[in-house]
Structure formats: C-alpha cells, structure tokens
PDB file of C-alpha atoms in Angstrom:
ATOM      1  CA  MET A  16      14.185 -31.460  17.014  1.00 60.00           C
ATOM      2  CA  VAL A  17      15.306 -30.118  13.469  1.00 54.00           C
ATOM      3  CA  GLY A  18      14.711 -32.743  11.823  1.00 59.00           C
ATOM      4  CA  ASP A  19      10.821 -32.231  13.323  1.00 62.00           C
ATOM      5  CA  VAL A  20       9.837 -28.902  11.600  1.00 58.00           C
ATOM      6  CA  TRP A  21      11.335 -29.518   8.667  1.00 62.00           C
ATOM      7  CA  ASP A  22       9.278 -32.083   8.248  1.00 55.00           C
ATOM      8  CA  GLN A  23       6.573 -30.248   8.899  1.00 62.00           C
ATOM      9  CA  ARG A  24       7.738 -27.633   6.719  1.00 60.00           C
ATOM     10  CA  VAL A  25       7.363 -30.563   3.610  1.00 62.00           C
ATOM     11  CA  ALA A  26       4.508 -31.306   5.146  1.00 61.00           C
ATOM     12  CA  GLY A  27       2.703 -27.936   5.148  1.00 58.00           C
ATOM     13  CA  ALA A  28       3.855 -27.571   2.056  1.00 61.00           C
ATOM     14  CA  LEU A  29       3.449 -30.955  -0.414  1.00 59.00           C
ATOM     15  CA  SER A  30      -0.856 -29.713   1.537  1.00 65.00           C
ATOM     16  CA  PHE A  31      -0.796 -26.761  -0.460  1.00 63.00           C
ATOM     17  CA  LEU A  32      -0.196 -27.765  -2.863  1.00 66.00           C
ATOM     18  CA  ARG A  33      -2.191 -30.040  -2.675  1.00 67.00           C
ATOM     19  CA  ARG A  34      -5.260 -28.250  -2.269  1.00 69.00           C
ATOM     20  CA  ARG A  35      -4.151 -26.064  -5.177  1.00 65.00           C
ATOM     21  CA  LEU A  36      -3.659 -28.498  -7.644  1.00 60.00           C
ATOM     22  CA  SER A  37      -7.096 -29.719  -6.608  1.00 63.00           C
ATOM     23  CA  GLY A  38      -8.964 -26.486  -6.190  1.00 60.00           C
ATOM     24  CA  GLN A  39      -9.908 -27.233  -2.728  1.00 65.00           C
ATOM     25  CA  TYR A  40      -9.008 -22.779  -1.590  1.00 66.00           C
ATOM     26  CA  ASP A  41     -11.867 -19.721  -1.030  1.00 78.00           C
ATOM     27  CA  VAL A  42     -11.551 -16.570  -3.568  1.00 82.00           C
ATOM     28  CA  ASP A  43     -13.365 -13.915  -2.560  1.00 87.00           C
ATOM     29  CA  GLU A  44     -16.183 -11.968  -5.227  1.00 90.00           C
ATOM     30  CA  PHE A  45     -14.042  -9.939  -6.254  1.00 91.00           C
ATOM     31  CA  GLY A  46     -10.680 -13.218  -6.954  1.00 91.00           C
ATOM     32  CA  PHE A  47      -8.538 -12.143  -3.962  1.00 95.00           C
ATOM     33  CA  ASP A  48      -7.298 -15.830  -2.539  1.00 93.00           C
ATOM     34  CA  ALA A  49      -5.436 -15.494   0.920  1.00 93.00           C
ATOM     35  CA  GLU A  50      -4.522 -18.525   1.510  1.00 91.00           C
ATOM     36  CA  LEU A  51      -1.946 -17.851  -1.901  1.00 92.00           C
ATOM     37  CA  THR A  52      -1.142 -14.105   0.121  1.00 95.00           C
ATOM     38  CA  ASP A  53      -0.376 -15.634   3.033  1.00 94.00           C
ATOM     39  CA  GLU A  54       1.550 -18.545   2.230  1.00 92.00           C
ATOM     40  CA  VAL A  55       3.122 -17.208  -1.631  1.00 94.00           C
ATOM     41  CA  PHE A  56       3.405 -12.729  -1.712  1.00 95.00           C
ATOM     42  CA  HIS A  57       4.300 -12.003   1.280  1.00 96.00           C
ATOM     43  CA  PRO A  58       6.609 -14.467   2.402  1.00 96.00           C
ATOM     44  CA  LEU A  59       8.361 -12.924  -0.661  1.00 96.00           C
ATOM     45  CA  LEU A  60       8.267  -9.028   0.516  1.00 97.00           C
ATOM     46  CA  LYS A  61       9.195 -10.093   4.250  1.00 97.00           C
ATOM     47  CA  PRO A  62      12.819 -10.160   3.380  1.00 96.00           C
ATOM     48  CA  LEU A  63      12.783  -6.898   1.125  1.00 96.00           C
ATOM     49  CA  TYR A  64       9.917  -5.565   4.297  1.00 97.00           C
ATOM     50  CA  ARG A  65      12.862  -6.993   7.162  1.00 96.00           C
ATOM     51  CA  GLU A  66      15.854  -6.649   6.271  1.00 96.00           C
ATOM     52  CA  TRP A  67      16.152  -4.453   2.996  1.00 97.00           C
ATOM     53  CA  PHE A  68      13.962  -1.430   3.853  1.00 97.00           C
ATOM     54  CA  ARG A  69      14.257  -2.443   8.284  1.00 96.00           C
ATOM     55  CA  THR A  70      11.108  -1.501   8.883  1.00 97.00           C
ATOM     56  CA  GLU A  71       9.249  -0.410  11.947  1.00 96.00           C
ATOM     57  CA  VAL A  72       5.951   0.455  12.640  1.00 97.00           C
ATOM     58  CA  LEU A  73       4.802   3.002  14.794  1.00 97.00           C
ATOM     59  CA  ASP A  74       1.255   2.691  16.214  1.00 97.00           C
ATOM     60  CA  VAL A  75      -0.673   0.196  14.019  1.00 97.00           C
ATOM     61  CA  ASP A  76      -3.018  -0.144  16.751  1.00 96.00           C
ATOM     62  CA  HIS A  77      -4.849   2.668  15.338  1.00 98.00           C
ATOM     63  CA  VAL A  78      -6.914   0.533  12.472  1.00 98.00           C
ATOM     64  CA  PRO A  79      -9.606  -1.270  14.228  1.00 97.00           C
ATOM     65  CA  ALA A  80      -9.305  -5.139  15.570  1.00 96.00           C
ATOM     66  CA  GLU A  81     -12.437  -5.821  13.673  1.00 96.00           C
ATOM     67  CA  GLY A  82     -15.162  -4.058  10.753  1.00 96.00           C
ATOM     68  CA  GLY A  83     -14.040  -1.604   8.415  1.00 97.00           C
ATOM     69  CA  ALA A  84     -11.440   1.531   7.587  1.00 97.00           C
ATOM     70  CA  LEU A  85     -10.406   3.173   5.318  1.00 97.00           C
ATOM     71  CA  VAL A  86      -6.520   3.034   5.363  1.00 98.00           C
ATOM     72  CA  VAL A  87      -5.053   6.938   3.811  1.00 97.00           C
ATOM     73  CA  GLY A  88      -1.584   6.936   2.712  1.00 96.00           C
ATOM     74  CA  ASN A  89       1.111   9.250   0.746  1.00 96.00           C
ATOM     75  CA  HIS A  90       2.705   7.939  -2.664  1.00 93.00           C
ATOM     76  CA  SER A  91       6.149   7.658  -3.396  1.00 91.00           C
ATOM     77  CA  GLY A  92       9.054   6.722  -4.890  1.00 88.00           C
ATOM     78  CA  THR A  93       8.610   5.903  -8.353  1.00 90.00           C
ATOM     79  CA  VAL A  94       8.059   2.022  -7.649  1.00 90.00           C
ATOM     80  CA  ALA A  95       4.871   2.262  -5.207  1.00 89.00           C
ATOM     81  CA  LEU A  96       5.890  -0.264  -3.422  1.00 94.00           C
ATOM     82  CA  ASP A  97       4.605   1.754  -0.770  1.00 95.00           C
ATOM     83  CA  ALA A  98       1.379  -0.191  -1.591  1.00 95.00           C
ATOM     84  CA  LEU A  99       3.321  -3.937  -1.333  1.00 96.00           C
ATOM     85  CA  MET A 100       5.437  -2.883   1.769  1.00 97.00           C
ATOM     86  CA  LEU A 101       2.032  -1.394   3.161  1.00 97.00           C
ATOM     87  CA  SER A 102      -0.191  -4.182   3.036  1.00 97.00           C
ATOM     88  CA  VAL A 103       2.230  -6.515   4.349  1.00 97.00           C
ATOM     89  CA  ALA A 104       2.690  -4.709   7.931  1.00 97.00           C
ATOM     90  CA  LEU A 105      -1.085  -3.753   8.497  1.00 97.00           C
ATOM     91  CA  ARG A 106      -0.972  -8.247   8.163  1.00 97.00           C
ATOM     92  CA  ASP A 107       2.368  -8.567   9.849  1.00 95.00           C
ATOM     93  CA  GLN A 108       2.486  -6.620  13.071  1.00 96.00           C
ATOM     94  CA  HIS A 109      -1.922  -5.740  13.477  1.00 97.00           C
ATOM     95  CA  PRO A 110      -2.819  -7.770  17.124  1.00 95.00           C
ATOM     96  CA  GLN A 111      -6.242  -9.385  14.695  1.00 96.00           C
ATOM     97  CA  ASP A 112      -3.319  -9.828  11.444  1.00 94.00           C
ATOM     98  CA  ARG A 113      -6.019  -8.308   8.162  1.00 96.00           C
ATOM     99  CA  HIS A 114      -5.229  -8.327   5.350  1.00 97.00           C
ATOM    100  CA  LEU A 115      -5.222  -4.030   3.608  1.00 97.00           C
ATOM    101  CA  ARG A 116      -7.144  -4.435   0.589  1.00 97.00           C
ATOM    102  CA  LEU A 117      -5.550  -2.419  -1.875  1.00 96.00           C
ATOM    103  CA  LEU A 118      -7.394  -0.123  -4.764  1.00 95.00           C
ATOM    104  CA  GLY A 119      -5.074   0.015  -8.463  1.00 92.00           C
ATOM    105  CA  ALA A 120      -5.359   2.029 -10.580  1.00 89.00           C
ATOM    106  CA  ASP A 121      -6.227   1.248 -13.820  1.00 88.00           C
ATOM    107  CA  LEU A 122      -3.383   0.731 -15.877  1.00 88.00           C
ATOM    108  CA  ILE A 123      -2.649  -2.425 -13.105  1.00 90.00           C
ATOM    109  CA  PHE A 124      -5.418  -4.227 -14.395  1.00 90.00           C
ATOM    110  CA  ARG A 125      -4.663  -3.803 -18.363  1.00 88.00           C
ATOM    111  CA  MET A 126      -1.222  -5.158 -17.721  1.00 87.00           C
ATOM    112  CA  PRO A 127      -0.891  -9.118 -18.419  1.00 88.00           C
ATOM    113  CA  VAL A 128      -0.024 -10.372 -15.217  1.00 90.00           C
ATOM    114  CA  VAL A 129      -0.120  -8.432 -12.804  1.00 91.00           C
ATOM    115  CA  SER A 130      -3.312  -7.786 -13.478  1.00 93.00           C
ATOM    116  CA  GLU A 131      -4.369 -11.545 -12.242  1.00 93.00           C
ATOM    117  CA  LEU A 132      -1.602 -11.180  -9.427  1.00 93.00           C
ATOM    118  CA  ALA A 133      -2.724  -8.058  -8.088  1.00 94.00           C
ATOM    119  CA  ARG A 134      -6.392  -9.436  -8.098  1.00 94.00           C
ATOM    120  CA  LYS A 135      -5.202 -12.913  -6.032  1.00 94.00           C
ATOM    121  CA  SER A 136      -3.275 -10.468  -3.468  1.00 94.00           C
ATOM    122  CA  GLY A 137      -6.563  -8.539  -2.636  1.00 93.00           C
ATOM    123  CA  THR A 138      -6.786  -5.157  -4.803  1.00 94.00           C
ATOM    124  CA  THR A 139      -9.323  -4.780  -6.978  1.00 92.00           C
ATOM    125  CA  VAL A 140     -10.301  -1.384  -9.449  1.00 91.00           C
ATOM    126  CA  ALA A 141     -10.077   2.317  -7.817  1.00 90.00           C
ATOM    127  CA  CYS A 142     -13.347   3.163  -7.764  1.00 89.00           C
ATOM    128  CA  ASN A 143     -16.354   4.093  -4.774  1.00 90.00           C
ATOM    129  CA  PRO A 144     -18.734   1.660  -6.065  1.00 92.00           C
ATOM    130  CA  ASP A 145     -15.758  -1.380  -5.092  1.00 94.00           C
ATOM    131  CA  ALA A 146     -14.085   0.323  -1.537  1.00 94.00           C
ATOM    132  CA  GLU A 147     -18.646   0.603  -0.487  1.00 95.00           C
ATOM    133  CA  ARG A 148     -18.718  -3.200  -0.414  1.00 95.00           C
ATOM    134  CA  LEU A 149     -15.735  -3.894   0.782  1.00 97.00           C
ATOM    135  CA  LEU A 150     -15.921  -1.549   3.455  1.00 97.00           C
ATOM    136  CA  ARG A 151     -19.202  -3.070   3.955  1.00 96.00           C
ATOM    137  CA  THR A 152     -18.422  -5.672   4.147  1.00 96.00           C
ATOM    138  CA  GLY A 153     -15.502  -5.500   7.202  1.00 96.00           C
ATOM    139  CA  GLU A 154     -12.959  -4.736   5.255  1.00 97.00           C
ATOM    140  CA  VAL A 155      -9.480  -2.898   5.814  1.00 98.00           C
ATOM    141  CA  VAL A 156      -9.824  -1.015   2.481  1.00 97.00           C
ATOM    142  CA  GLY A 157      -6.418   1.111   1.053  1.00 97.00           C
ATOM    143  CA  VAL A 158      -6.046   4.242  -1.133  1.00 96.00           C
ATOM    144  CA  PHE A 159      -3.482   5.948  -2.533  1.00 95.00           C
ATOM    145  CA  PRO A 160      -5.169   9.127  -3.731  1.00 94.00           C
ATOM    146  CA  GLU A 161      -2.100  11.112  -5.094  1.00 91.00           C
ATOM    147  CA  GLY A 162      -2.119   8.247  -7.530  1.00 89.00           C
ATOM    148  CA  PHE A 163       0.545   8.551 -10.597  1.00 88.00           C
ATOM    149  CA  LYS A 164       1.478  12.146  -9.252  1.00 90.00           C
ATOM    150  CA  GLY A 165       2.630  10.589  -6.193  1.00 92.00           C
ATOM    151  CA  ILE A 166       4.704   8.333  -7.162  1.00 91.00           C
ATOM    152  CA  GLY A 167       5.390  10.003 -10.401  1.00 91.00           C
ATOM    153  CA  LYS A 168       7.747  12.751  -8.749  1.00 92.00           C
ATOM    154  CA  GLY A 169      10.774  13.928  -8.412  1.00 91.00           C
ATOM    155  CA  TYR A 170      12.615  13.662  -6.721  1.00 92.00           C
ATOM    156  CA  SER A 171      13.130  17.647  -5.507  1.00 91.00           C
ATOM    157  CA  GLN A 172      10.215  17.313  -4.391  1.00 92.00           C
ATOM    158  CA  ARG A 173       9.967  13.847  -2.080  1.00 92.00           C
ATOM    159  CA  TYR A 174       7.546  14.502   1.586  1.00 94.00           C
ATOM    160  CA  LYS A 175       5.810  17.118  -0.241  1.00 94.00           C
ATOM    161  CA  LEU A 176       2.218  15.410  -0.656  1.00 94.00           C
ATOM    162  CA  GLN A 177      -0.415  16.298  -4.352  1.00 91.00           C
ATOM    163  CA  ARG A 178      -3.405  16.969  -4.931  1.00 87.00           C
ATOM    164  CA  PHE A 179      -5.265  14.110  -3.611  1.00 86.00           C
ATOM    165  CA  GLY A 180      -8.366  14.558  -6.078  1.00 74.00           C
ATOM    166  CA  ARG A 181     -12.029  15.566  -5.280  1.00 74.00           C
ATOM    167  CA  GLY A 182     -11.817  13.609  -2.225  1.00 78.00           C
ATOM    168  CA  GLY A 183     -13.575  10.861  -3.659  1.00 84.00           C
ATOM    169  CA  PHE A 184     -12.015   8.197  -0.733  1.00 88.00           C
ATOM    170  CA  VAL A 185     -14.030   9.877   1.877  1.00 91.00           C
ATOM    171  CA  ALA A 186     -16.899   9.908   0.593  1.00 93.00           C
ATOM    172  CA  ALA A 187     -16.438   5.950  -0.179  1.00 94.00           C
ATOM    173  CA  ALA A 188     -15.965   6.041   3.916  1.00 95.00           C
ATOM    174  CA  LEU A 189     -18.502   8.678   5.131  1.00 95.00           C
ATOM    175  CA  ARG A 190     -21.048   6.587   3.092  1.00 95.00           C
ATOM    176  CA  THR A 191     -20.487   3.907   4.896  1.00 96.00           C
ATOM    177  CA  GLY A 192     -19.272   4.930   7.994  1.00 95.00           C
ATOM    178  CA  ALA A 193     -16.197   3.304   8.962  1.00 97.00           C
ATOM    179  CA  PRO A 194     -13.360   5.652  10.252  1.00 97.00           C
ATOM    180  CA  ILE A 195     -10.753   6.674   8.870  1.00 97.00           C
ATOM    181  CA  VAL A 196      -7.496   5.831   9.224  1.00 98.00           C
ATOM    182  CA  PRO A 197      -3.713   7.999   7.412  1.00 98.00           C
ATOM    183  CA  VAL A 198      -0.593   6.082   7.524  1.00 98.00           C
ATOM    184  CA  ALA A 199       2.322   7.811   6.861  1.00 98.00           C
ATOM    185  CA  ILE A 200       4.637   5.632   4.709  1.00 97.00           C
ATOM    186  CA  VAL A 201       8.455   7.349   4.931  1.00 97.00           C
ATOM    187  CA  GLY A 202      11.609   5.628   3.058  1.00 96.00           C
ATOM    188  CA  ALA A 203      10.126   4.506  -0.118  1.00 95.00           C
ATOM    189  CA  GLU A 204      11.128   8.060  -1.877  1.00 95.00           C
ATOM    190  CA  GLU A 205      15.159   6.971  -0.982  1.00 95.00           C
ATOM    191  CA  ALA A 206      14.172   3.323  -2.581  1.00 95.00           C
ATOM    192  CA  TYR A 207      13.972   4.944  -5.930  1.00 93.00           C
ATOM    193  CA  PRO A 208      15.103   8.653  -5.962  1.00 94.00           C
ATOM    194  CA  MET A 209      13.785   9.846  -9.507  1.00 93.00           C
ATOM    195  CA  LEU A 210      15.712  12.880 -11.342  1.00 94.00           C
ATOM    196  CA  ALA A 211      14.396  13.014 -14.682  1.00 94.00           C
ATOM    197  CA  ASP A 212      11.135  12.541 -16.177  1.00 93.00           C
ATOM    198  CA  LEU A 213      11.590  10.968 -19.780  1.00 94.00           C
ATOM    199  CA  LYS A 214       7.859  12.297 -20.979  1.00 93.00           C
ATOM    200  CA  PRO A 215       8.763  11.583 -24.913  1.00 94.00           C
ATOM    201  CA  VAL A 216       9.020   7.163 -23.803  1.00 94.00           C
ATOM    202  CA  ALA A 217       6.611   7.060 -21.713  1.00 92.00           C
ATOM    203  CA  ARG A 218       4.286   8.482 -23.768  1.00 93.00           C
ATOM    204  CA  LEU A 219       5.736   5.886 -26.327  1.00 93.00           C
ATOM    205  CA  LEU A 220       5.242   3.040 -23.278  1.00 90.00           C
ATOM    206  CA  GLY A 221       1.700   4.791 -22.682  1.00 90.00           C
ATOM    207  CA  LEU A 222       2.642   4.848 -19.446  1.00 90.00           C
ATOM    208  CA  PRO A 223       2.052   7.659 -17.135  1.00 91.00           C
ATOM    209  CA  PHE A 224       5.918   8.531 -16.824  1.00 92.00           C
ATOM    210  CA  PHE A 225       9.497   7.623 -17.281  1.00 93.00           C
ATOM    211  CA  PRO A 226      11.684   7.682 -14.393  1.00 93.00           C
ATOM    212  CA  VAL A 227      15.379   7.962 -14.332  1.00 94.00           C
ATOM    213  CA  THR A 228      16.988   7.635 -11.226  1.00 94.00           C
ATOM    214  CA  PRO A 229      20.708   7.000 -10.595  1.00 93.00           C
ATOM    215  CA  THR A 230      20.912   2.920 -11.236  1.00 93.00           C
ATOM    216  CA  PHE A 231      17.676   3.605 -13.679  1.00 94.00           C
ATOM    217  CA  PRO A 232      17.985   3.163 -17.044  1.00 92.00           C
ATOM    218  CA  ALA A 233      21.608   2.878 -16.982  1.00 91.00           C
ATOM    219  CA  LEU A 234      22.418   0.249 -15.140  1.00 92.00           C
ATOM    220  CA  GLY A 235      19.606  -2.070 -17.058  1.00 91.00           C
ATOM    221  CA  PRO A 236      17.635  -4.239 -14.828  1.00 90.00           C
ATOM    222  CA  LEU A 237      20.052  -4.346 -11.738  1.00 92.00           C
ATOM    223  CA  GLY A 238      18.474  -0.298 -11.779  1.00 91.00           C
ATOM    224  CA  LEU A 239      15.323  -2.060 -10.733  1.00 91.00           C
ATOM    225  CA  VAL A 240      16.655  -3.631  -7.559  1.00 94.00           C
ATOM    226  CA  PRO A 241      16.034  -0.875  -4.689  1.00 95.00           C
ATOM    227  CA  LEU A 242      17.912   1.544  -2.821  1.00 96.00           C
ATOM    228  CA  PRO A 243      18.485  -0.037   1.269  1.00 96.00           C
ATOM    229  CA  SER A 244      16.486   3.172   2.250  1.00 96.00           C
ATOM    230  CA  LYS A 245      14.973   3.114   6.081  1.00 96.00           C
ATOM    231  CA  TRP A 246      11.295   2.407   6.290  1.00 97.00           C
ATOM    232  CA  LEU A 247       8.879   3.397   8.876  1.00 97.00           C
ATOM    233  CA  ILE A 248       5.556   4.054   8.728  1.00 98.00           C
ATOM    234  CA  GLN A 249       3.105   5.850  10.818  1.00 98.00           C
ATOM    235  CA  PHE A 250      -0.334   4.894  11.551  1.00 98.00           C
ATOM    236  CA  CYS A 251      -2.722   8.165  12.643  1.00 98.00           C
ATOM    237  CA  PRO A 252      -5.591   8.325  15.780  1.00 98.00           C
ATOM    238  CA  PRO A 253      -8.715   7.127  13.292  1.00 97.00           C
ATOM    239  CA  ILE A 254     -11.075  10.082  12.468  1.00 97.00           C
ATOM    240  CA  PRO A 255     -14.816   9.058  13.025  1.00 96.00           C
ATOM    241  CA  THR A 256     -17.461   9.528   9.699  1.00 95.00           C
ATOM    242  CA  GLU A 257     -20.200   7.866  11.102  1.00 92.00           C
ATOM    243  CA  HIS A 258     -21.615  10.834  12.334  1.00 91.00           C
ATOM    244  CA  LEU A 259     -21.683  12.151   8.915  1.00 91.00           C
ATOM    245  CA  ARG A 260     -23.437   9.834   7.167  1.00 90.00           C
ATOM    246  CA  ASP A 261     -26.039  11.955   5.694  1.00 89.00           C
ATOM    247  CA  GLN A 262     -23.347  14.381   4.648  1.00 91.00           C
ATOM    248  CA  ALA A 263     -20.911  12.167   2.601  1.00 88.00           C
ATOM    249  CA  ASP A 264     -22.900  14.319  -0.762  1.00 89.00           C
ATOM    250  CA  ASP A 265     -22.195  17.515   0.174  1.00 91.00           C
ATOM    251  CA  PRO A 266     -18.433  18.771  -1.602  1.00 90.00           C
ATOM    252  CA  LEU A 267     -17.604  20.956   0.927  1.00 91.00           C
ATOM    253  CA  VAL A 268     -17.984  18.295   4.175  1.00 93.00           C
ATOM    254  CA  VAL A 269     -15.865  15.975   1.855  1.00 92.00           C
ATOM    255  CA  TYR A 270     -13.606  18.505   0.718  1.00 91.00           C
ATOM    256  CA  ASN A 271     -12.469  19.958   4.442  1.00 92.00           C
ATOM    257  CA  LEU A 272     -12.558  15.809   5.662  1.00 94.00           C
ATOM    258  CA  ALA A 273     -10.322  14.686   2.263  1.00 93.00           C
ATOM    259  CA  ASP A 274      -7.903  18.109   3.385  1.00 94.00           C
ATOM    260  CA  GLN A 275      -7.618  16.506   7.076  1.00 95.00           C
ATOM    261  CA  VAL A 276      -7.049  13.926   5.925  1.00 96.00           C
ATOM    262  CA  ARG A 277      -4.484  15.534   3.809  1.00 96.00           C
ATOM    263  CA  GLU A 278      -2.422  17.958   6.476  1.00 96.00           C
ATOM    264  CA  THR A 279      -2.467  14.830   9.365  1.00 97.00           C
ATOM    265  CA  ILE A 280      -0.475  13.182   6.476  1.00 98.00           C
ATOM    266  CA  GLN A 281       1.831  15.887   6.219  1.00 97.00           C
ATOM    267  CA  HIS A 282       2.155  16.956   9.725  1.00 97.00           C
ATOM    268  CA  THR A 283       3.136  13.707  10.301  1.00 98.00           C
ATOM    269  CA  LEU A 284       5.791  12.946   7.696  1.00 97.00           C
ATOM    270  CA  HIS A 285       7.635  15.496   9.149  1.00 96.00           C
ATOM    271  CA  THR A 286       7.635  14.338  12.790  1.00 97.00           C
ATOM    272  CA  LEU A 287       8.934  11.167  11.078  1.00 97.00           C
ATOM    273  CA  LEU A 288      11.634  12.569   8.539  1.00 96.00           C
ATOM    274  CA  LYS A 289      12.844  14.645  12.048  1.00 94.00           C
ATOM    275  CA  SER A 290      13.595  11.439  13.910  1.00 92.00           C
ATOM    276  CA  ARG A 291      15.130   9.781  10.645  1.00 91.00           C
ATOM    277  CA  PRO A 292      17.680  12.151   9.313  1.00 85.00           C
ATOM    278  CA  ASP A 293      19.368   9.677   7.700  1.00 90.00           C
ATOM    279  CA  PRO A 294      18.248   8.056   4.685  1.00 92.00           C
ATOM    280  CA  PHE A 295      20.676   4.912   4.901  1.00 90.00           C
ATOM    281  CA  GLY A 296      20.650   4.458   8.877  1.00 81.00           C
ATOM    282  CA  LEU A 297      19.290   1.895  11.025  1.00 73.00           C
TER     283      LEU A 297
END
C-alpha cells in the first residue's frame, strides 16, 4: 500500500511537470494560475499555517458557497503573512474549497520576482475596476483597507485597527451587489512584533517602513523567521449590499458601511483575544 501511494505521488508529480513544461495549463486574465497555487504555493505555506501557527479557523461557511463576495480583514504583523494565511485558510477549510483573490499594494507589483509570484497566486492591484471585475465573475476577493498603516504599526498598538481610508472597497461591493464578509485575524501581531521603525533606512530603500523586531535585524536572515504565535481566524456574518446598489456613489452610505465593517472586525478581535490569553499557547 505504501508503495502504491508513492507511485501515485511520483506519477502525479511527473504529470504536473509535463503540463508545466508543455504549457498545458490555464491562466486567467489577471495572471492567476490555479494549478500552480494549489500544487506549489499552498503546500509550501501549509506547514507554517498548520504546524507553526496552529491556525484555527472559525465560521468559514459565512463566505458564500458560490458567487462574488468581498472578504475584509485587519492587517498587521510587519510582514503581510496574514494575507497568505487567510488565502490558505479559505482554500483549506471552505466546503467549496474557494480561492481568495487578494488585492495588493502597488509596491508588490514593482518588485521583481515578487510581482510575478503575486500574479500567479491570484493577487491583483488594489483598485476598484479590478475588484469589481473579479466580483462580477463570482470570485471571492480579499482586501485589507488598513494597508501599510496596519502592518507597519508598532507592537504597542497591536490589534487596534487603523483608519480604513475612503472606503473604496465598500463602493466596489455596492456596485456589484456582493456581500461583505468581515474577518478578524489574531496572531499576526506576535509573529513579527515591531518595536521600532527606522524611517531613514526606509526612505533610503524606498519602503513604507523598516522594522526592528526582537530578532531582526539583530539576527540577520534568522530574524526573518516568524515567532510561533497562535493564530485564530474568525469569519463574521456577511453584510448584504444588494439593496444598496444604487447608492454606491453616496459618500455617507459608503462611510457608514465601511465604519460598520471596521467596528465588526474590532469587536471580533477583542472577543478572540479573550479566548486566546497566551499568544504562544496551544
């Protein structure tokens, strides 16, 4: 039986390589390569997701089984591991094994190699036209409205949501009638606790911030290894938008809905933190 399993794995790997080398695989208009994501990217991330962070996912069925949906999360942790772990969680835990199409900052697409990997794994530029196109085609779109303000905040500000900007994500949901699913992520803040931001170094390198953590840059490359914090990911009940489609250009409606999403995430974070008293416990 063991030999049969290994024979199947080897045959599957060879078949995968043949398809890749011959170009017999599909890539959508945004550059998303579902096969490469499922066969390479996610398997590389799953040990981190399952063993290192011991991630628990709650109420993933709040994400619709089909059709477009906008998943909105808190952003934190110096390095955007929360976006990657959220993507793995949805694919790994959702009854329909749904992919998460992340919206990424412009900086990602200016970086060699990283840009190509982001495209291949389903990330696209964080702009309303792309978000709306994805939602209209029935994709689950992931957005982190705090942006660099979220991942670049100091450890003393952990789990305190930053401003959500102008609520562009809400307008995209309203125009397409897609439900908004708030999600709260606990654990990222402790993976790379940022103690200081070396702003002169950040300006020199053209980065939004340059972090000092308990291990970086003191330990060099070893400092890039995240601490084994305990992660909890809570999907909240979806907020319908279909009845507000004709008010997508009303700033007051957009602001109120964005504020509702933000307050839902903040309240859920407080609840999760109470159930996880030890950041590094089981």
